[in-house]
Amino acid sequence: MGAKSILRTYIFGYEKDNPSYEFLKRFVFNDSGEEHHPDQDTIYTANLERAKVFFEKVLENLNKEEIEIIFTKVTQNLLFNVYSISDEVDVFIAFETMNNRGKPLSHLELLKNRLIYLSTKINSDIQERTRLRHLINESWKSMYHYLGANKENPLSDDEFLFQHFTLYFHSEGVRRYSRYGSLYEIRMSYKDYILNEKFSESAIKSLNEESDSALEFISSYVSSLKKSVEAWFKIRNPEKSNLTTDEILWLSRIQRFFISKSYPRAKDPLLLLLSLYLTDTNRDEKIAIMQSLEKYLFINDLARPISTSGDDSLDLLKLATDLYNQSIKSSSILSSLDKWTNEYLNRGGFIANVSKNFTGQKGYYGWTGIIYLLYEYEEYLRIESKNHRRKLDELQYFRQAYGEDIAEDQRDYITIEHIYPQNPSRRSCWNEEYCDYSIQERRILKNNLGNLLPLSTPKNSSLGNRCFGEKKGIRGSTVGYRYGSYSELQVAENDDWRPAQIVSRGLKMLDFMETRWGIKLGTRRDKINILGLSFVR
C-alpha cells in the first residue's frame, strides 16, 4: 500500500457528504478519479490547505533519512482512540462530552449536533425527521461554504451565529438581555440562551405537545440561518458578491470604518446591514441608507468625545431588529439617520466642541477616525489623479492600524508616518525649523492632521526621524515619499516641511472633510482653530 493510501486510511474519517471530503481527495491527495463532487471552499478546507502547504514546506527541507523517519511515525506510530457506544449511551451527548475536552468546538458546531440530536426526539414520522436532518446538514454545508469562501478573510462562525441570534430572537433574547446595554455584553450569554433554553430537550418536549410545532420551529430556524449566511457574506465581502458598484462602494466604506476596535458599538452597523439585506428593501433605498449610515458613523466618531454619556447616539440595534421584525419601514431608518446628523451638525458650538476634542496629549493621532479619514483622503487623491491603481494595501493598512497581528515583525508595517517626526531632536535639521516653538506647541504639530501620512510600503517607515529631504526620496533609490501613496506624492511636492506646511495640508484635509461628509467647518480661521494651530507664525 502506497504512502498516500496509508495516510488516507489513517486520517480519512470523512463521510462523502462532508464538505471537506472532495477537497481532501482532489487537492490534498491529488486523486482525480471518476467520482466527482462540486468544489466547495469552507473554513475547514482552508485549514486543510494551510496544513498541506505547511507540511510540504517542512518536507522540502528534510533529507531522505528524515523523511523515512516521518513516514514511519505516520504509518506505524500514530495512535487512535476507538469509542464503542452501547445502545444505552446517547451518541449525541457523547459527542458533546468528548469535544468539551481540549480545544472547544465553536457554538455553531455544537448547535448542529444539538439540532440533529433533537430531531430524534421530535414526535413526527421517520420521513419528516430524515428530511429535517438533511436540511440541517445542507444548511451547515452552505454556512461553512460562505464563511470560508474568502480565504484571505474567513468569517467567524460564532460571529455570524451571534448576529443572526440578535435578529431572530430579538423579541426574546435581546429584550431579555437588554439590561446589559450593548451587543458586546449580550454576546456573553447568547450561547447559553440558544443551547440551554431554545434548543434544549425540555423545550422540545414542551413543543411536542402541539402537533408538528417542534419540527416547524427547528426547520424555520435552520432555513433562516441558511438564508442569512448568504446575506452575511455579501455585506462582509461586497467586492466578491454580485452587487452593484454603488452597493460595493458604500458597503466597503462601512466595513473599513467599523474595524476600529475603540468604536464602542462597532458591530451594530453590521446588524443593521444584515437586516437590510434580509428584508424587501429596494436597492436604491439600501444605498441611500448606507450612505446616511456611513455619514452618521463618521460624525458620531468625530463628535464622540463631546458626550461621555453616549445618550446622543442612535440605537442602531433597535433600528435593526425593528426593521427585521417589520415594525418599522426602511424609510424610517433613513429619516432617523438624517435627522440625527442634521440636528447634531446644526447644534450650537459644534465647531468649538470639535476643536476641543483634539487638544489632548495625542491630538489627531489619538483619534479613532484618523485611519479612516486618511484612507478616504488617499482615495480622493487617487480619483483626482485619474488613476485606477490603489497604492495602499487595504487589508494590511486597516488591520495593522488597529493592532491586528498580520506581520511577523510589526516594525516593518508602520501604517501612519509623522512627517515632522516624533523624535526630532536626533536631527539638527528639524531643530532649526521648529526651535522657535515651545515643547507643547511642537507636540501639537507632531500629532496634527496635516502631519500624519499613510504609508504604502514598509520601507518608507524606515525613514523615521530623518530629514525631510531624505524622507522625500533620493534619486536612484526606490525608498521615499516620491515612490509611495498618492498622499505621499502630494507631500513630496514640498521643498521643505515647516509648521506652515502642516497648516496648509491640514486645511486641505478639512476642506475635503467638508465636501466628503457635508460638514460646515466655518471660515479659514475656524479651521485653523479646529487644527489647534493658531499659534503658528
Coordinates of C-alpha atoms in Angstrom, one line a residue:
M1 CA 0.0 0.0 0.0
G2 CA 1.4 3.4 -1.0
A3 CA 2.1 6.3 1.4
K4 CA -0.9 8.3 0.2
S5 CA -3.2 5.3 0.6
I6 CA -2.0 4.6 4.1
L7 CA -2.3 8.3 5.0
R8 CA -5.8 8.3 3.6
T9 CA -6.7 5.2 5.8
Y10 CA -5.4 7.0 8.9
I11 CA -6.9 10.5 8.5
F12 CA -9.8 10.0 6.2
G13 CA -12.5 9.9 8.9
Y14 CA -14.9 11.7 6.5
E15 CA -18.2 10.7 5.0
K16 CA -18.6 11.5 1.4
D17 CA -21.2 14.2 2.0
N18 CA -18.8 16.1 4.3
P19 CA -17.7 19.4 2.7
S20 CA -14.0 18.6 3.2
Y21 CA -14.2 15.2 1.5
E22 CA -13.8 16.4 -2.0
F23 CA -11.1 18.8 -1.1
L24 CA -9.0 16.1 0.6
K25 CA -9.5 13.7 -2.2
R26 CA -8.6 16.1 -5.1
F27 CA -6.3 18.7 -3.6
V28 CA -4.5 17.0 -0.8
F29 CA -4.2 13.5 -2.2
N30 CA -4.3 14.6 -5.9
D31 CA -6.9 12.0 -6.6
S32 CA -8.7 12.8 -9.9
G33 CA -10.9 9.7 -10.0
E34 CA -14.2 9.4 -11.9
E35 CA -16.2 10.2 -8.8
H36 CA -16.6 13.9 -8.6
H37 CA -18.4 16.4 -6.3
P38 CA -18.6 20.1 -6.8
D39 CA -15.8 22.1 -5.3
Q40 CA -16.8 23.8 -2.1
D41 CA -14.4 26.0 -0.1
T42 CA -15.1 26.2 3.6
I43 CA -13.2 27.2 6.7
Y44 CA -12.3 23.5 7.1
T45 CA -10.9 23.3 3.5
A46 CA -8.9 26.4 4.1
N47 CA -7.4 24.8 7.2
L48 CA -6.6 21.7 5.3
E49 CA -4.9 23.7 2.5
R50 CA -2.8 25.6 5.0
A51 CA -1.8 22.3 6.7
K52 CA -0.8 20.8 3.3
V53 CA 1.3 23.8 2.4
F54 CA 2.9 23.8 5.9
F55 CA 3.9 20.1 5.7
E56 CA 5.1 20.4 2.1
K57 CA 7.5 23.2 3.2
V58 CA 8.7 21.2 6.1
L59 CA 9.3 18.1 4.0
E60 CA 11.2 20.1 1.4
N61 CA 13.9 20.9 3.9
L62 CA 14.4 17.3 5.1
N63 CA 16.8 14.7 3.8
K64 CA 15.9 11.2 2.8
E65 CA 16.6 9.6 6.2
E66 CA 14.5 12.3 8.0
I67 CA 11.6 11.7 5.6
E68 CA 11.7 8.0 6.2
I69 CA 11.5 8.7 10.0
I70 CA 8.4 10.9 9.4
F71 CA 6.9 8.2 7.2
T72 CA 7.4 5.5 9.8
K73 CA 5.9 7.7 12.5
V74 CA 2.8 8.5 10.4
T75 CA 2.2 4.9 9.2
Q76 CA 3.2 2.9 12.3
N77 CA 3.3 5.1 15.4
L78 CA 0.1 7.1 15.3
L79 CA -2.5 6.0 17.9
F80 CA -6.2 6.4 17.7
N81 CA -9.0 6.1 20.2
V82 CA -11.9 3.9 19.2
Y83 CA -15.1 4.6 21.1
S84 CA -17.7 1.8 21.2
I85 CA -21.1 3.3 22.0
S86 CA -23.6 1.0 23.6
D87 CA -27.3 1.4 23.0
E88 CA -27.8 2.8 26.5
V89 CA -25.5 5.8 25.7
D90 CA -26.8 8.6 23.5
V91 CA -24.2 9.2 20.7
F92 CA -25.0 13.0 20.5
I93 CA -24.4 13.5 24.2
A94 CA -21.2 11.5 24.0
F95 CA -20.1 13.8 21.1
E96 CA -20.6 17.0 23.1
T97 CA -18.9 15.5 26.1
M98 CA -15.8 14.4 24.2
N99 CA -15.5 17.7 22.4
N100 CA -15.6 19.6 25.6
R101 CA -12.1 18.3 26.2
G102 CA -9.2 20.0 24.5
K103 CA -9.9 22.8 22.1
P104 CA -13.7 23.6 22.4
L105 CA -16.0 23.4 19.4
S106 CA -17.5 26.6 18.1
H107 CA -21.1 27.4 19.1
L108 CA -22.2 26.8 15.5
E109 CA -20.6 23.3 15.6
L110 CA -22.3 22.5 18.9
L111 CA -25.6 23.8 17.6
K112 CA -25.6 21.5 14.6
N113 CA -25.0 18.4 16.8
R114 CA -27.7 19.6 19.2
L115 CA -30.3 20.1 16.4
I116 CA -29.6 16.7 14.9
Y117 CA -30.0 15.2 18.4
L118 CA -33.3 17.0 18.9
S119 CA -34.5 15.7 15.5
T120 CA -34.5 12.2 17.0
K121 CA -36.8 13.4 19.9
I122 CA -39.5 15.0 17.7
N123 CA -42.9 13.4 17.6
S124 CA -43.1 13.0 13.9
D125 CA -42.8 10.2 11.4
I126 CA -39.4 9.0 10.3
Q127 CA -39.5 10.6 6.9
E128 CA -40.1 14.1 8.4
R129 CA -37.2 13.6 10.8
T130 CA -35.0 12.4 8.0
R131 CA -35.9 15.5 5.9
L132 CA -35.1 17.7 8.9
R133 CA -31.6 16.1 9.3
H134 CA -31.0 16.6 5.6
L135 CA -32.0 20.2 5.9
I136 CA -29.6 20.7 8.8
N137 CA -26.7 19.0 7.0
E138 CA -27.3 21.0 3.8
S139 CA -27.7 24.3 5.7
W140 CA -24.4 23.8 7.6
K141 CA -22.6 22.9 4.3
S142 CA -23.9 26.2 2.9
M143 CA -22.9 28.2 6.0
Y144 CA -19.3 26.8 6.1
H145 CA -19.0 27.4 2.4
Y146 CA -19.9 31.1 2.7
L147 CA -18.0 31.6 5.9
G148 CA -14.8 30.3 4.3
A149 CA -15.3 31.4 0.7
N150 CA -12.9 34.3 1.0
K151 CA -9.6 32.6 2.0
E152 CA -7.9 35.9 2.7
N153 CA -10.6 37.0 5.1
P154 CA -12.5 33.9 6.5
L155 CA -15.6 34.9 8.6
S156 CA -16.1 33.8 12.2
D157 CA -18.8 31.2 12.5
D158 CA -19.7 32.3 16.0
E159 CA -19.8 36.0 15.0
F160 CA -22.3 35.1 12.3
L161 CA -24.4 33.0 14.7
F162 CA -24.4 35.8 17.2
Q163 CA -25.6 38.4 14.6
H164 CA -28.3 36.1 13.4
F165 CA -29.4 35.3 17.0
T166 CA -29.7 39.0 17.7
L167 CA -32.1 39.4 14.8
Y168 CA -34.0 36.1 15.0
F169 CA -34.6 36.2 18.8
H170 CA -34.9 40.0 19.1
S171 CA -38.3 39.8 20.8
E172 CA -37.0 37.3 23.4
G173 CA -33.2 37.1 23.7
V174 CA -32.3 40.7 23.1
R175 CA -35.0 42.0 25.3
R176 CA -34.2 39.6 27.9
Y177 CA -30.5 40.6 28.0
S178 CA -31.2 44.3 27.2
R179 CA -30.2 45.2 30.8
Y180 CA -26.6 44.6 29.7
G181 CA -26.9 47.6 27.3
S182 CA -24.7 46.5 24.4
L183 CA -24.2 43.8 21.9
Y184 CA -20.8 43.0 23.5
E185 CA -22.4 42.1 26.8
I186 CA -25.3 40.3 25.2
R187 CA -22.7 38.2 23.5
M188 CA -21.6 36.8 26.8
S189 CA -24.9 34.9 27.3
Y190 CA -26.3 34.1 23.9
K191 CA -24.7 30.6 23.7
D192 CA -26.5 29.5 26.9
Y193 CA -29.8 31.0 25.7
I194 CA -29.6 29.1 22.4
L195 CA -28.3 25.7 23.7
N196 CA -29.8 25.6 27.1
E197 CA -33.2 27.2 26.6
K198 CA -34.4 27.5 23.0
F199 CA -32.9 24.2 21.8
S200 CA -32.8 22.1 24.9
E201 CA -34.6 18.7 25.2
S202 CA -37.0 20.1 27.7
A203 CA -38.0 22.9 25.3
I204 CA -38.7 20.4 22.5
K205 CA -40.7 18.2 24.9
S206 CA -42.9 21.2 25.5
L207 CA -43.3 21.9 21.8
N208 CA -44.1 18.2 21.2
E209 CA -47.4 18.7 22.9
E210 CA -48.5 20.6 19.8
S211 CA -48.6 18.7 16.6
D212 CA -45.5 19.2 14.4
S213 CA -44.7 22.5 16.2
A214 CA -41.2 21.3 17.2
L215 CA -40.4 20.2 13.7
E216 CA -41.6 23.5 12.3
F217 CA -39.7 25.5 14.9
I218 CA -36.4 23.9 14.1
S219 CA -36.9 23.8 10.4
S220 CA -37.8 27.5 10.3
Y221 CA -34.7 28.4 12.4
V222 CA -32.4 26.3 10.2
S223 CA -33.8 27.7 7.0
S224 CA -33.3 31.3 8.3
L225 CA -29.6 30.5 9.1
K226 CA -29.1 29.2 5.6
K227 CA -30.7 32.3 4.0
S228 CA -28.9 34.7 6.3
V229 CA -25.4 33.4 5.7
E230 CA -25.5 34.4 2.1
A231 CA -26.5 38.0 3.0
W232 CA -23.8 38.0 5.7
F233 CA -21.2 37.0 3.1
K234 CA -22.4 39.8 0.8
I235 CA -22.1 42.6 3.4
R236 CA -18.7 41.3 4.7
N237 CA -17.3 40.7 1.2
P238 CA -19.1 43.1 -1.1
E239 CA -16.3 43.0 -3.7
K240 CA -16.8 39.3 -4.1
S241 CA -20.6 39.4 -4.5
N242 CA -22.9 40.1 -7.4
L243 CA -23.8 43.6 -6.1
T244 CA -23.9 46.9 -7.9
T245 CA -21.0 49.3 -8.0
D246 CA -22.7 51.7 -5.6
E247 CA -23.5 48.9 -3.1
I248 CA -19.9 47.7 -3.1
L249 CA -18.7 51.3 -2.6
W250 CA -20.8 52.0 0.5
L251 CA -20.6 48.5 2.0
S252 CA -16.8 48.7 1.7
R253 CA -16.7 52.1 3.3
I254 CA -18.7 50.9 6.3
Q255 CA -16.6 47.8 6.5
R256 CA -13.4 49.9 6.7
F257 CA -15.0 52.2 9.4
F258 CA -16.2 49.6 11.9
I259 CA -12.8 47.8 12.0
S260 CA -11.9 50.4 14.7
K261 CA -11.8 48.4 17.9
S262 CA -12.3 51.5 20.0
Y263 CA -15.7 52.3 18.4
P264 CA -17.9 51.4 21.4
R265 CA -20.7 49.7 19.4
A266 CA -18.7 48.7 16.3
K267 CA -20.8 45.7 15.3
D268 CA -24.2 47.4 15.5
P269 CA -23.8 48.8 11.9
L270 CA -23.3 45.3 10.6
L271 CA -26.5 44.1 12.2
L272 CA -28.4 46.9 10.5
L273 CA -26.8 46.0 7.2
L274 CA -27.8 42.3 7.7
S275 CA -31.4 43.4 8.4
L276 CA -31.4 45.5 5.2
Y277 CA -30.3 42.6 3.1
L278 CA -32.8 40.2 4.7
T279 CA -35.8 42.4 4.1
D280 CA -37.5 43.6 1.0
T281 CA -35.7 47.0 0.9
N282 CA -35.2 48.1 -2.7
R283 CA -31.7 48.7 -4.0
D284 CA -31.8 52.5 -4.2
E285 CA -33.1 52.7 -0.7
K286 CA -30.4 50.4 0.6
I287 CA -27.8 52.6 -1.0
A288 CA -29.3 55.8 0.5
I289 CA -29.5 54.2 4.0
M290 CA -25.8 53.0 3.7
Q291 CA -24.7 56.5 2.6
S292 CA -26.5 58.1 5.6
L293 CA -25.2 55.4 7.9
E294 CA -21.6 56.0 6.9
K295 CA -22.0 59.7 7.4
Y296 CA -23.6 59.1 10.8
L297 CA -20.8 56.8 11.9
F298 CA -18.1 59.3 10.9
I299 CA -19.9 62.3 12.5
N300 CA -20.6 60.3 15.7
D301 CA -16.9 59.3 15.9
L302 CA -15.8 62.8 15.2
A303 CA -18.0 64.2 18.0
R304 CA -17.9 61.2 20.4
P305 CA -15.5 62.8 22.9
I306 CA -18.1 65.6 23.3
S307 CA -20.6 63.4 25.0
T308 CA -19.3 60.9 27.6
S309 CA -22.8 59.5 28.4
G310 CA -23.4 58.2 24.9
D311 CA -27.1 59.3 25.1
D312 CA -26.6 61.3 21.9
S313 CA -26.1 58.2 19.8
L314 CA -28.8 56.4 17.8
D315 CA -29.8 52.9 18.9
L316 CA -28.8 51.1 15.8
L317 CA -29.5 47.7 17.5
K318 CA -33.2 48.7 17.9
L319 CA -33.4 50.0 14.4
A320 CA -32.0 46.8 13.0
T321 CA -34.3 44.5 15.0
D322 CA -37.4 46.7 14.4
L323 CA -36.7 46.5 10.6
Y324 CA -36.2 42.8 10.7
N325 CA -39.5 42.4 12.7
Q326 CA -41.2 44.7 10.2
S327 CA -42.4 47.0 12.9
I328 CA -40.8 49.9 11.0
K329 CA -40.1 50.6 7.3
S330 CA -36.7 51.2 5.9
S331 CA -37.7 54.8 5.2
S332 CA -37.9 55.3 8.9
I333 CA -34.3 54.3 9.3
L334 CA -33.2 56.8 6.7
S335 CA -35.2 59.5 8.4
S336 CA -33.7 58.7 11.8
L337 CA -30.1 58.8 10.5
D338 CA -30.6 62.0 8.6
K339 CA -32.4 63.7 11.4
W340 CA -29.7 62.9 14.0
T341 CA -26.9 64.0 11.7
N342 CA -28.6 67.3 10.7
E343 CA -29.5 68.2 14.3
Y344 CA -26.0 67.4 15.6
L345 CA -24.3 69.4 12.9
N346 CA -26.5 72.4 13.4
R347 CA -26.1 72.3 17.1
G348 CA -24.7 75.5 18.6
G349 CA -21.0 75.4 19.4
F350 CA -20.3 72.4 17.2
I351 CA -17.0 73.8 15.8
A352 CA -15.8 74.9 19.2
N353 CA -16.5 71.5 20.6
V354 CA -14.8 69.6 17.8
S355 CA -11.8 71.9 18.3
K356 CA -11.6 70.8 22.0
N357 CA -11.5 67.1 21.0
F358 CA -8.0 67.3 19.5
T359 CA -6.1 69.3 22.1
G360 CA -5.2 66.2 24.2
Q361 CA -1.9 64.5 24.5
K362 CA -2.1 62.6 21.2
G363 CA -4.2 65.2 19.3
Y364 CA -5.4 63.9 15.9
Y365 CA -3.1 60.9 16.2
G366 CA -5.1 59.6 19.1
W367 CA -8.5 60.0 17.2
T368 CA -10.1 56.6 16.3
G369 CA -11.3 58.1 13.0
I370 CA -7.9 59.2 11.7
I371 CA -7.2 55.9 10.0
Y372 CA -10.5 56.0 8.1
L373 CA -10.1 59.7 7.2
L374 CA -6.5 59.2 5.8
Y375 CA -7.7 56.3 3.7
E376 CA -10.7 58.3 2.3
Y377 CA -8.4 61.2 1.6
E378 CA -6.0 58.9 -0.2
E379 CA -8.9 57.6 -2.3
Y380 CA -9.9 61.2 -3.1
L381 CA -6.3 61.9 -4.4
R382 CA -6.3 58.7 -6.4
I383 CA -9.5 59.6 -8.2
E384 CA -8.3 63.2 -8.7
S385 CA -5.2 61.9 -10.4
K386 CA -7.3 59.7 -12.7
N387 CA -5.5 56.6 -11.6
H388 CA -7.2 53.2 -11.1
R389 CA -4.4 51.6 -9.1
R390 CA -4.6 51.7 -5.3
K391 CA -1.3 52.2 -3.6
L392 CA -2.4 51.2 -0.1
D393 CA -3.0 47.6 0.8
E394 CA -6.4 48.0 2.3
L395 CA -6.4 44.8 4.4
Q396 CA -2.9 45.3 5.7
Y397 CA -3.5 49.0 6.3
F398 CA -6.6 48.7 8.4
R399 CA -5.6 45.5 10.3
Q400 CA -2.2 46.9 11.2
A401 CA -3.6 50.3 12.0
Y402 CA -5.8 48.8 14.7
G403 CA -3.2 46.5 16.1
E404 CA -4.1 43.2 14.5
D405 CA -1.2 40.8 14.2
I406 CA -0.6 40.3 10.5
A407 CA 3.2 40.5 10.3
E408 CA 6.0 38.6 11.9
D409 CA 7.9 41.9 12.6
Q410 CA 5.4 44.7 13.3
R411 CA 8.2 47.3 12.9
D412 CA 8.1 46.6 9.2
Y413 CA 4.5 47.7 8.9
I414 CA 4.1 51.1 10.4
T415 CA 0.9 52.5 8.9
I416 CA 0.9 56.2 9.8
E417 CA 4.0 58.3 9.5
H418 CA 4.7 61.5 11.4
I419 CA 6.3 63.7 8.7
Y420 CA 7.7 66.0 11.4
P421 CA 9.0 63.1 13.5
Q422 CA 8.1 62.0 17.0
N423 CA 11.8 62.2 18.0
P424 CA 13.1 65.2 16.0
S425 CA 15.9 66.0 18.5
R426 CA 18.1 63.4 16.9
R427 CA 18.4 65.6 13.7
S428 CA 19.6 69.2 13.7
C429 CA 17.5 69.9 10.5
W430 CA 14.3 69.6 12.5
N431 CA 15.6 71.6 15.4
E432 CA 16.4 74.5 13.2
E433 CA 12.9 74.6 11.7
Y434 CA 11.0 74.3 14.9
C435 CA 13.2 75.8 17.6
D436 CA 11.0 78.9 18.0
Y437 CA 8.1 76.8 19.3
S438 CA 7.5 75.5 22.8
I439 CA 7.6 71.8 23.7
Q440 CA 3.8 71.8 23.9
E441 CA 3.4 73.5 20.5
R442 CA 5.8 71.1 18.9
R443 CA 3.8 68.2 20.3
I444 CA 0.6 69.6 18.8
L445 CA 2.4 70.0 15.4
K446 CA 3.7 66.4 15.5
N447 CA 0.2 64.9 16.1
N448 CA -1.7 67.3 13.9
L449 CA -3.9 66.3 11.0
G450 CA -1.6 67.8 8.3
N451 CA 1.5 66.0 9.7
L452 CA 0.1 62.4 9.5
L453 CA 0.7 60.4 6.4
P454 CA -0.4 56.9 5.3
L455 CA 2.5 54.8 4.1
S456 CA 2.2 52.5 1.1
T457 CA 5.3 50.4 1.7
P458 CA 7.1 49.1 4.8
K459 CA 10.4 50.5 3.5
N460 CA 9.2 54.1 3.9
S461 CA 8.7 53.5 7.6
S462 CA 12.5 53.1 8.0
L463 CA 12.9 56.8 7.2
G464 CA 11.7 57.5 10.7
N465 CA 13.4 60.6 12.1
R466 CA 15.5 61.5 9.0
C467 CA 15.4 65.0 7.5
F468 CA 12.6 65.9 5.1
G469 CA 14.9 65.8 2.0
E470 CA 15.8 62.1 2.8
K471 CA 12.1 61.3 3.5
K472 CA 11.1 62.6 0.1
G473 CA 13.4 60.2 -1.6
I474 CA 16.9 60.3 -3.2
R475 CA 17.4 59.8 -6.9
G476 CA 18.4 56.3 -7.8
S477 CA 16.5 54.9 -4.7
T478 CA 13.0 53.4 -4.5
V479 CA 12.6 54.5 -0.9
G480 CA 10.8 57.7 -0.1
Y481 CA 7.5 59.6 -0.4
R482 CA 8.0 60.2 -4.1
Y483 CA 7.6 56.4 -4.6
G484 CA 4.7 55.9 -2.2
S485 CA 1.0 56.5 -1.9
Y486 CA -0.9 59.4 -3.5
S487 CA -0.8 61.2 -0.2
E488 CA 3.0 60.7 0.0
L489 CA 3.3 62.1 -3.6
Q490 CA 1.4 65.2 -2.6
V491 CA 3.7 65.8 0.4
A492 CA 6.8 65.2 -1.7
E493 CA 5.8 68.2 -3.8
N494 CA 7.0 70.5 -1.0
D495 CA 10.6 71.7 -0.8
D496 CA 10.7 71.6 3.0
W497 CA 8.4 70.7 5.8
R498 CA 7.8 73.6 8.3
P499 CA 4.8 74.4 10.5
A500 CA 3.3 76.4 7.7
Q501 CA 3.2 73.3 5.5
I502 CA 1.5 71.4 8.3
V503 CA -1.2 74.1 8.5
S504 CA -1.6 74.1 4.7
R505 CA -2.1 70.4 4.4
G506 CA -4.4 70.3 7.4
L507 CA -6.6 72.9 5.8
K508 CA -6.7 70.9 2.6
M509 CA -7.9 67.8 4.5
L510 CA -10.5 69.8 6.4
D511 CA -11.8 71.2 3.0
F512 CA -12.0 67.6 1.8
M513 CA -13.9 66.6 5.0
E514 CA -16.4 69.4 4.4
T515 CA -17.1 68.2 0.9
R516 CA -17.0 64.5 1.5
W517 CA -19.3 64.4 4.5
G518 CA -21.3 67.7 4.0
I519 CA -19.9 69.3 7.2
K520 CA -19.7 73.1 7.6
L521 CA -16.5 73.8 9.5
G522 CA -16.6 77.6 9.1
T523 CA -14.0 80.1 7.9
R524 CA -10.3 79.6 7.4
R525 CA -9.7 80.9 10.8
D526 CA -12.3 78.5 12.3
K527 CA -10.5 75.6 10.6
I528 CA -7.1 76.7 11.9
N529 CA -8.6 76.7 15.4
I530 CA -10.0 73.2 14.8
L531 CA -6.5 72.1 13.9
G532 CA -5.3 73.8 17.1
L533 CA -2.6 75.7 15.1
S534 CA -3.5 79.4 15.7
F535 CA 0.0 79.8 17.3
V536 CA 1.8 79.1 14.1
R537 CA 3.5 82.2 12.7

